[in-house]
Amino acid sequence: MKIQFESQLEYQNHAINSIVNIFEGQEICQSNFTVTGINDNLLTYQNDLGIGNRLELLDDEILTNVQNIQLKNGLPQTKGVKDIKTMDFSVEMETGTGKTYVYLKTIFEMNKKFGFTKFIIVVPSIAIKEGTNKTLEITNEHFKGLFDNVNYDYFVYDSSNLEQVRDFATSSDIRVMIINIDAFKKSFTDPTKDNKANLIHRTNDRLNGMKPIDFIASTNPIVIIDEPQSVDNTSKSKEAISTLNPLCKLRYSATHTEKHNLMYKLDSIDAYEQKLVKQIEVANVRTTDNQNQAYIKLLKVSKKPITATVEIDVNEKGITKRVSKTIKDGTILYDLTKRDVYMDFNVNDIYVEEGNEYIQFSNGQFIKIGESIGDVDEDSIKRLQIRKTIEEHLDKEMKLNQIGIKVLSLFFIDRVANYRYYDENGSALKGKYATWFEEEYQKIIKYPKYHSLFEKHNHLNTPIEKIHDGYFSQDKKGHFKDSSESTSGELKSNADDEDTFKKIMQNKENLLSFTEPLRFIFSHSALKEGWDNPNVFQICTLKEGSKSEIRRRQEIGRGLRICVNQDGERVYGFDVNTLTVMANESYEDFAIGLQREIEKEEGIKFGVIEKHEFSNITIKNENGEIVYLGAKESEKLYDYLHQKEYIDSKGKVQDSLKNELRDGSFSVPLEFEQAKTQIINVIKKIAGNLNIKNADDKVVVKVKKQVLLSDEFKDLWDRIKYQTTYRVDFNENDLVNECAKNINYEVSVGKIKYVYSKAKNKITKVGVEIDEETLIKDKHIDSEIIDYKLPDIVTYIQNETNLTRRNIVDILIKSEKLNDFKNNPQKFIDKVIEIIKKTMNTFIVDGIKYQKLGNDYYYAQESFLNEELTGYLTKNMYQNKNDKSPFEYTVYDSDIEKKFAEDFDKNPDVKLFTKLPNWFKINTPLGTYNPDWAVLIEKDNSEKLYFVVESKGADLGLDIKTTESSKIKCGKKHFEALDSSVELIQSNNFKNFMEDYL
């Protein structure tokens, strides 16, 4: 089975273009240099031509490109040329959204547009190195298909294979090197310490006394840094990166610690809202009312002054409560708790040495940080965690196996011996976790509700040893062993772990197939980085109490990717993609802790509005053109919010603003009225919290058969249920003329400029300095000389748009802009392609015609009974109190949808309504479209009106030809073709809907 890759995901192409467009205006060019050949005969050597990247853009041109991209993406703008001198550019993408795919496709786009050929991917760990290599392997066919079978090669740097370095330097094709930062960060200029440097920095006789790093640096490579917070986080690492002599550094991470010229941002909030990752639900196993012993848990210690924070059970007004208290040497716990069971627990000593923190009590007992006494037996809790994980797994198999999705569960453990150990003869024996798993699994599969599952997939006849296995490091005897980790829980690199990651990556696709019986995987907690399998639906961490806490983001990151079916295609939607985390804490604590980690790692300030926040909102200017609000107007809005005390001095959203947003009374200054909806949407996103679900809240929504089978609902459904086909029809001449008009109006490309600088030097005791009085700095001169060959513009545009050559020639001639093409060919071509694509999109939507397929093609009403709908009681469900909907609850995706459900349910004119299920889809040229609501309204107690209502598009503000707004237009034409007196309406609230259409 092969994973299929999608090349037209909007958010990924947006991220790619945000980097590629930095170099807009750059011509295709390369630099040449001499490379000494590798010879065994040291008396002779040969010279070959080396080929490297070359940048010809001026600093101010790059700055302009960067600022335009940042404005469009709603990001803080880079201030000046000095901020781009190091050519560092950052991309922030949430774990699981395809970061590796994005930077790999960026490589091919930059080669196609600018001719760049030399790329180095620097990674922090063996896990990411193996993962990147695996992705290059499985995308080979995909990228060759997308980029005209382009020649390229990739390799993992190996210090013993110098031929790879030479090929990297001399090849005219794309070359991609993957290298771990540890392979080249040990460098010494002192010749006496040469033997301590990495081989890449040592002179080599076979290279005529040169160093491998010299060959690499001569290519002026584009350096891609994967997880920069772990790569160049020390001065040595930064120095190592600079020895590569990069043309630029592209930095990709979900958790940047330093954001250099941020170009694109898809943070965890964006990823959840756009359903680009799995939604998270948290389950946990805990005890209640277990307060019969002296319960003490050590949470943390502090050095100045020496204190400890513990969790204990105290008596407050006759009620025993579990609370956190700060204690010090000599504290008597009985005095704190007023409970006899703590009589012998006086604090003798608090030890604060890092990695060895503990408290010792007067009765001789002691506890380490993270440990507890007086609680239920830890093994009992872990066994229950295993049991519940198996149940969650089988529940998901019941739902997902029938649509071709294999379910995987992942257990992280921190002692391999708990899963497998060896006797004195070296024979493998099952550890307690393996034994518990098999015992619990054998019990659970006998539950009646799973009979149909095992009948279909024959799991009952699969030997139990084959459905679970361990992925651990192995010693020379082939025995599993613990991975080495630091006191902070990070993996220490070694060859054994490298082999384990190779095994994980090699089996990545096999694990997704039903033919592979393995479904439950146990792995060492230190190997968390390598597990990015898209079909991991359950993660259970069985950690020892004294071990360091596993970060929540790291834990969930292994299961966030969207799942794939048996054809390797991604299957979207939260109804399918839910990651269940078996947490070692309550749902509330997990959510609070995860939010705190995201704030720290991503720099997101939840509930804080920043001055640039509104800059990329679109408005119409006095000429009717769509433009961005911009940084200055955004600051005006920020100042208005501050003056009205909606936010405090640090931008923190106040309750007064939340209340006005909730009741609809929030207003903006008159000059911003046309952008009010977009402004509100920005504020609502900032004022909200992470949408993490509680597994205990999950329920199956029941169908109200008396509504579903009623005559009125049947009448409503019969009007909307039929399917259509479409064709696109438009006039070629009109398209040509519109493209030409838009190009004439929007394209203005100036001449390529030269920059001239001159200054005298002063030699003083300080050193050689520039004489500022003689400095002529960055004087720009237009060039009348065209010393480059003009590219085949017609073929280039044809490849990107699929228009005929005749149409393209007509467009270019009628645009009357071909002189701009001579000024700067590549910049002109890019702008023309962008305008043609935008215009074509408009024509496709305007020219689409739908036709009903016939009475035999429709969505059956019975599907409401056959398709299970689930939701979370306290998070995304509204109880339909009146008999107007076929569901007991409406499962909503946004606050707007929740408000619609409430208003539909309460308004007496609304007789029937339903949130349309996700299987109700309309085909469009831009992908399938799922409207929000179907509604029956009775006007004046007599006239019946039928509507399909769309609230998603209302969030988009102005129609700026987005894919979503185009799909909605197609949806309107679909219902017009059905000719069943149903109208598709867009509205952002119920009041406007009723006023405008009734």
mmCIF file of C-alpha atoms in Angstrom, residues 136-372:
data_model
loop_
_atom_site.group_PDB
_atom_site.id
_atom_site.type_symbol
_atom_site.label_atom_id
_atom_site.label_comp_id
_atom_site.label_asym_id
_atom_site.label_seq_id
_atom_site.Cartn_x
_atom_site.Cartn_y
_atom_site.Cartn_z
ATOM 1 C CA LEU A 136 11.918 11.605 0.017
ATOM 2 C CA GLU A 137 11.762 7.916 -0.848
ATOM 3 C CA ILE A 138 7.967 7.612 -0.901
ATOM 4 C CA THR A 139 7.396 10.963 -2.667
ATOM 5 C CA ASN A 140 9.824 10.229 -5.519
ATOM 6 C CA GLU A 141 7.149 9.188 -7.997
ATOM 7 C CA HIS A 142 4.812 11.950 -6.809
ATOM 8 C CA PHE A 143 7.293 14.810 -7.329
ATOM 9 C CA LYS A 144 8.524 13.467 -10.674
ATOM 10 C CA GLY A 145 4.919 13.430 -11.857
ATOM 11 C CA LEU A 146 4.351 17.013 -10.688
ATOM 12 C CA PHE A 147 7.589 18.474 -12.059
ATOM 13 C CA ASP A 148 7.977 16.983 -15.553
ATOM 14 C CA ASN A 149 10.126 14.034 -14.477
ATOM 15 C CA VAL A 150 12.850 16.377 -13.209
ATOM 16 C CA ASN A 151 16.212 14.770 -12.469
ATOM 17 C CA TYR A 152 17.142 14.878 -8.814
ATOM 18 C CA ASP A 153 18.941 12.841 -6.207
ATOM 19 C CA TYR A 154 19.059 12.875 -2.429
ATOM 20 C CA PHE A 155 21.301 11.252 0.156
ATOM 21 C CA VAL A 156 22.016 11.106 3.856
ATOM 22 C CA TYR A 157 25.499 12.536 4.455
ATOM 23 C CA ASP A 158 28.051 9.808 5.197
ATOM 24 C CA SER A 159 31.540 10.955 6.164
ATOM 25 C CA SER A 160 33.046 7.809 4.610
ATOM 26 C CA ASN A 161 31.546 8.491 1.168
ATOM 27 C CA LEU A 162 33.305 11.530 -0.297
ATOM 28 C CA GLU A 163 32.001 10.749 -3.771
ATOM 29 C CA GLN A 164 28.589 11.980 -2.613
ATOM 30 C CA VAL A 165 30.084 15.350 -1.662
ATOM 31 C CA ARG A 166 31.796 15.677 -5.030
ATOM 32 C CA ASP A 167 28.583 14.798 -6.882
ATOM 33 C CA PHE A 168 26.703 17.344 -4.786
ATOM 34 C CA ALA A 169 29.141 20.036 -5.893
ATOM 35 C CA THR A 170 29.407 19.153 -9.602
ATOM 36 C CA SER A 171 25.947 17.970 -10.640
ATOM 37 C CA SER A 172 23.776 20.364 -12.656
ATOM 38 C CA ASP A 173 20.631 18.589 -11.404
ATOM 39 C CA ILE A 174 18.842 19.045 -8.082
ATOM 40 C CA ARG A 175 20.830 17.617 -5.199
ATOM 41 C CA VAL A 176 19.431 17.294 -1.673
ATOM 42 C CA MET A 177 21.710 16.439 1.254
ATOM 43 C CA ILE A 178 20.266 15.399 4.624
ATOM 44 C CA ILE A 179 22.695 15.935 7.484
ATOM 45 C CA ASN A 180 22.468 15.739 11.257
ATOM 46 C CA ILE A 181 23.820 18.835 13.029
ATOM 47 C CA ASP A 182 26.057 16.553 15.120
ATOM 48 C CA ALA A 183 27.906 15.526 11.931
ATOM 49 C CA PHE A 184 29.471 18.966 11.406
ATOM 50 C CA LYS A 185 29.296 21.116 14.539
ATOM 51 C CA LYS A 186 32.704 20.053 15.896
ATOM 52 C CA SER A 187 35.162 22.266 14.048
ATOM 53 C CA PHE A 188 38.549 23.574 15.162
ATOM 54 C CA THR A 189 40.870 26.093 13.550
ATOM 55 C CA ASP A 190 43.739 24.813 15.686
ATOM 56 C CA PRO A 191 45.598 22.227 13.524
ATOM 57 C CA THR A 192 46.828 20.397 16.639
ATOM 58 C CA LYS A 193 43.203 19.563 17.517
ATOM 59 C CA ASP A 194 42.237 18.514 13.995
ATOM 60 C CA ASN A 195 41.591 14.927 15.074
ATOM 61 C CA LYS A 196 38.729 16.117 17.309
ATOM 62 C CA ALA A 197 36.833 17.860 14.502
ATOM 63 C CA ASN A 198 34.101 16.176 12.464
ATOM 64 C CA LEU A 199 35.516 14.574 9.308
ATOM 65 C CA ILE A 200 33.668 17.122 7.194
ATOM 66 C CA HIS A 201 35.992 19.830 8.569
ATOM 67 C CA ARG A 202 39.265 17.891 8.180
ATOM 68 C CA THR A 203 41.623 18.181 5.254
ATOM 69 C CA ASN A 204 41.721 15.118 3.027
ATOM 70 C CA ASP A 205 44.535 13.946 0.760
ATOM 71 C CA ARG A 206 42.037 12.498 -1.714
ATOM 72 C CA LEU A 207 40.610 16.012 -2.058
ATOM 73 C CA ASN A 208 44.059 17.503 -2.729
ATOM 74 C CA GLY A 209 44.324 18.745 0.840
ATOM 75 C CA MET A 210 40.906 20.401 0.873
ATOM 76 C CA LYS A 211 38.061 19.831 3.312
ATOM 77 C CA PRO A 212 34.670 18.356 2.301
ATOM 78 C CA ILE A 213 32.990 21.430 3.824
ATOM 79 C CA ASP A 214 34.824 23.620 1.269
ATOM 80 C CA PHE A 215 33.124 21.830 -1.636
ATOM 81 C CA ILE A 216 29.725 22.150 0.000
ATOM 82 C CA ALA A 217 30.186 25.830 0.868
ATOM 83 C CA SER A 218 31.188 26.666 -2.707
ATOM 84 C CA THR A 219 27.708 25.665 -3.929
ATOM 85 C CA ASN A 220 26.072 28.455 -1.890
ATOM 86 C CA PRO A 221 23.340 25.992 -0.864
ATOM 87 C CA ILE A 222 19.846 26.809 0.316
ATOM 88 C CA VAL A 223 19.818 25.417 3.854
ATOM 89 C CA ILE A 224 16.547 24.068 5.261
ATOM 90 C CA ILE A 225 16.621 23.740 9.043
ATOM 91 C CA ASP A 226 14.104 21.240 10.385
ATOM 92 C CA GLU A 227 13.252 22.042 14.025
ATOM 93 C CA PRO A 228 15.694 24.978 14.417
ATOM 94 C CA GLN A 229 15.022 25.217 18.150
ATOM 95 C CA SER A 230 16.906 21.896 18.425
ATOM 96 C CA VAL A 231 19.424 22.473 15.595
ATOM 97 C CA ASP A 232 21.091 25.873 15.981
ATOM 98 C CA ASN A 233 20.328 26.503 19.621
ATOM 99 C CA THR A 234 23.996 26.952 20.622
ATOM 100 C CA SER A 235 26.783 29.216 19.382
ATOM 101 C CA LYS A 236 28.662 26.135 18.083
ATOM 102 C CA SER A 237 25.655 25.041 16.060
ATOM 103 C CA LYS A 238 25.158 28.521 14.617
ATOM 104 C CA GLU A 239 28.826 28.618 13.649
ATOM 105 C CA ALA A 240 28.497 25.206 12.007
ATOM 106 C CA ILE A 241 25.516 26.364 9.901
ATOM 107 C CA SER A 242 27.501 29.410 8.735
ATOM 108 C CA THR A 243 30.321 27.167 7.448
ATOM 109 C CA LEU A 244 27.850 25.846 4.865
ATOM 110 C CA ASN A 245 27.847 29.347 3.307
ATOM 111 C CA PRO A 246 24.076 29.306 2.784
ATOM 112 C CA LEU A 247 22.339 31.455 0.200
ATOM 113 C CA CYS A 248 19.499 31.565 2.711
ATOM 114 C CA LYS A 249 18.239 29.620 5.711
ATOM 115 C CA LEU A 250 14.653 28.383 5.701
ATOM 116 C CA ARG A 251 13.541 27.447 9.200
ATOM 117 C CA TYR A 252 10.575 25.082 9.707
ATOM 118 C CA SER A 253 9.025 24.194 13.053
ATOM 119 C CA ALA A 254 5.828 24.132 15.088
ATOM 120 C CA THR A 255 7.676 25.505 18.130
ATOM 121 C CA HIS A 256 10.234 28.161 17.165
ATOM 122 C CA THR A 257 12.125 29.698 20.043
ATOM 123 C CA GLU A 258 13.407 32.449 17.724
ATOM 124 C CA LYS A 259 11.291 33.619 14.793
ATOM 125 C CA HIS A 260 13.476 35.205 12.139
ATOM 126 C CA ASN A 261 11.348 37.004 9.515
ATOM 127 C CA LEU A 262 8.218 34.892 10.008
ATOM 128 C CA MET A 263 6.731 34.290 6.534
ATOM 129 C CA TYR A 264 3.870 31.865 7.176
ATOM 130 C CA LYS A 265 2.062 30.720 10.282
ATOM 131 C CA LEU A 266 -0.238 27.744 10.748
ATOM 132 C CA ASP A 267 -0.348 27.356 14.509
ATOM 133 C CA SER A 268 -2.200 24.786 16.571
ATOM 134 C CA ILE A 269 -5.342 26.941 16.681
ATOM 135 C CA ASP A 270 -5.415 27.290 12.872
ATOM 136 C CA ALA A 271 -4.792 23.573 12.376
ATOM 137 C CA TYR A 272 -7.639 22.573 14.687
ATOM 138 C CA GLU A 273 -10.067 25.119 13.230
ATOM 139 C CA GLN A 274 -9.346 24.043 9.649
ATOM 140 C CA LYS A 275 -9.522 20.345 10.633
ATOM 141 C CA LEU A 276 -6.040 19.726 9.242
ATOM 142 C CA VAL A 277 -5.148 17.494 12.194
ATOM 143 C CA LYS A 278 -7.103 15.115 14.379
ATOM 144 C CA GLN A 279 -9.201 16.556 17.147
ATOM 145 C CA ILE A 280 -8.027 15.546 20.613
ATOM 146 C CA GLU A 281 -10.054 13.806 23.256
ATOM 147 C CA VAL A 282 -8.595 13.033 26.657
ATOM 148 C CA ALA A 283 -9.427 9.947 28.700
ATOM 149 C CA ASN A 284 -8.020 9.050 32.076
ATOM 150 C CA VAL A 285 -8.300 6.416 34.768
ATOM 151 C CA ARG A 286 -8.513 7.785 38.276
ATOM 152 C CA THR A 287 -9.859 6.910 41.700
ATOM 153 C CA THR A 288 -12.588 8.728 43.614
ATOM 154 C CA ASP A 289 -13.235 8.878 47.353
ATOM 155 C CA ASN A 290 -10.043 6.939 48.061
ATOM 156 C CA GLN A 291 -9.043 8.886 51.157
ATOM 157 C CA ASN A 292 -8.589 6.199 53.775
ATOM 158 C CA GLN A 293 -4.799 6.478 53.947
ATOM 159 C CA ALA A 294 -2.376 9.357 54.224
ATOM 160 C CA TYR A 295 -2.223 10.474 50.580
ATOM 161 C CA ILE A 296 0.797 12.631 49.637
ATOM 162 C CA LYS A 297 2.048 13.459 46.133
ATOM 163 C CA LEU A 298 5.180 15.557 45.568
ATOM 164 C CA LEU A 299 4.455 18.006 42.753
ATOM 165 C CA LYS A 300 7.530 20.264 42.775
ATOM 166 C CA VAL A 301 10.323 21.732 44.897
ATOM 167 C CA SER A 302 11.772 25.247 45.069
ATOM 168 C CA LYS A 303 15.308 26.291 46.051
ATOM 169 C CA LYS A 304 14.871 29.871 47.307
ATOM 170 C CA PRO A 305 13.550 29.385 49.908
ATOM 171 C CA ILE A 306 13.613 25.595 50.099
ATOM 172 C CA THR A 307 9.989 24.491 49.937
ATOM 173 C CA ALA A 308 7.926 21.739 48.367
ATOM 174 C CA THR A 309 4.454 21.695 46.838
ATOM 175 C CA VAL A 310 2.468 18.583 47.701
ATOM 176 C CA GLU A 311 -1.012 17.289 47.047
ATOM 177 C CA ILE A 312 -2.752 16.069 50.230
ATOM 178 C CA ASP A 313 -6.258 15.344 51.559
ATOM 179 C CA VAL A 314 -7.432 17.970 54.074
ATOM 180 C CA ASN A 315 -10.506 18.212 56.286
ATOM 181 C CA GLU A 316 -12.444 21.403 55.588
ATOM 182 C CA LYS A 317 -15.675 21.820 57.607
ATOM 183 C CA GLY A 318 -16.152 18.080 57.847
ATOM 184 C CA ILE A 319 -15.502 17.437 54.127
ATOM 185 C CA THR A 320 -12.314 15.809 52.901
ATOM 186 C CA LYS A 321 -10.838 17.619 49.885
ATOM 187 C CA ARG A 322 -7.714 16.994 47.801
ATOM 188 C CA VAL A 323 -5.702 20.242 47.611
ATOM 189 C CA SER A 324 -2.165 21.533 46.898
ATOM 190 C CA LYS A 325 -0.139 22.957 49.797
ATOM 191 C CA THR A 326 3.349 24.432 50.102
ATOM 192 C CA ILE A 327 5.416 22.911 52.941
ATOM 193 C CA LYS A 328 8.901 23.389 54.409
ATOM 194 C CA ASP A 329 11.279 21.608 56.765
ATOM 195 C CA GLY A 330 9.498 20.890 60.074
ATOM 196 C CA THR A 331 5.956 21.122 58.688
ATOM 197 C CA ILE A 332 3.555 18.826 60.571
ATOM 198 C CA LEU A 333 1.064 17.463 58.055
ATOM 199 C CA TYR A 334 -1.506 16.701 60.775
ATOM 200 C CA ASP A 335 -1.707 20.444 61.512
ATOM 201 C CA LEU A 336 -2.368 21.132 57.821
ATOM 202 C CA THR A 337 -4.900 18.356 57.267
ATOM 203 C CA LYS A 338 -6.610 17.883 60.647
ATOM 204 C CA ARG A 339 -6.722 14.146 59.846
ATOM 205 C CA ASP A 340 -5.351 11.395 62.124
ATOM 206 C CA VAL A 341 -3.909 9.353 59.250
ATOM 207 C CA TYR A 342 -1.173 12.041 58.850
ATOM 208 C CA MET A 343 -0.108 11.836 62.525
ATOM 209 C CA ASP A 344 3.377 10.407 61.798
ATOM 210 C CA PHE A 345 4.145 12.597 58.764
ATOM 211 C CA ASN A 346 6.399 15.445 59.859
ATOM 212 C CA VAL A 347 8.791 16.870 57.238
ATOM 213 C CA ASN A 348 12.378 15.988 58.119
ATOM 214 C CA ASP A 349 14.139 17.038 54.934
ATOM 215 C CA ILE A 350 13.399 18.518 51.486
ATOM 216 C CA TYR A 351 16.109 17.624 48.959
ATOM 217 C CA VAL A 352 16.261 19.921 45.897
ATOM 218 C CA GLU A 353 19.211 18.587 43.846
ATOM 219 C CA GLU A 354 18.112 18.599 40.191
ATOM 220 C CA GLY A 355 17.195 15.097 39.066
ATOM 221 C CA ASN A 356 17.093 13.790 42.644
ATOM 222 C CA GLU A 357 14.318 15.780 44.345
ATOM 223 C CA TYR A 358 12.528 14.143 47.288
ATOM 224 C CA ILE A 359 10.949 14.653 50.736
ATOM 225 C CA GLN A 360 11.800 12.533 53.788
ATOM 226 C CA PHE A 361 9.357 12.234 56.689
ATOM 227 C CA SER A 362 9.841 11.530 60.393
ATOM 228 C CA ASN A 363 8.462 7.996 60.045
ATOM 229 C CA GLY A 364 11.272 7.093 57.581
ATOM 230 C CA GLN A 365 9.131 7.197 54.433
ATOM 231 C CA PHE A 366 10.184 9.373 51.488
ATOM 232 C CA ILE A 367 8.717 10.287 48.093
ATOM 233 C CA LYS A 368 10.396 11.507 44.913
ATOM 234 C CA ILE A 369 9.051 14.185 42.628
ATOM 235 C CA GLY A 370 6.040 12.934 40.689
ATOM 236 C CA GLU A 371 5.520 10.006 43.079
ATOM 237 C CA SER A 372 2.741 9.511 45.593
#
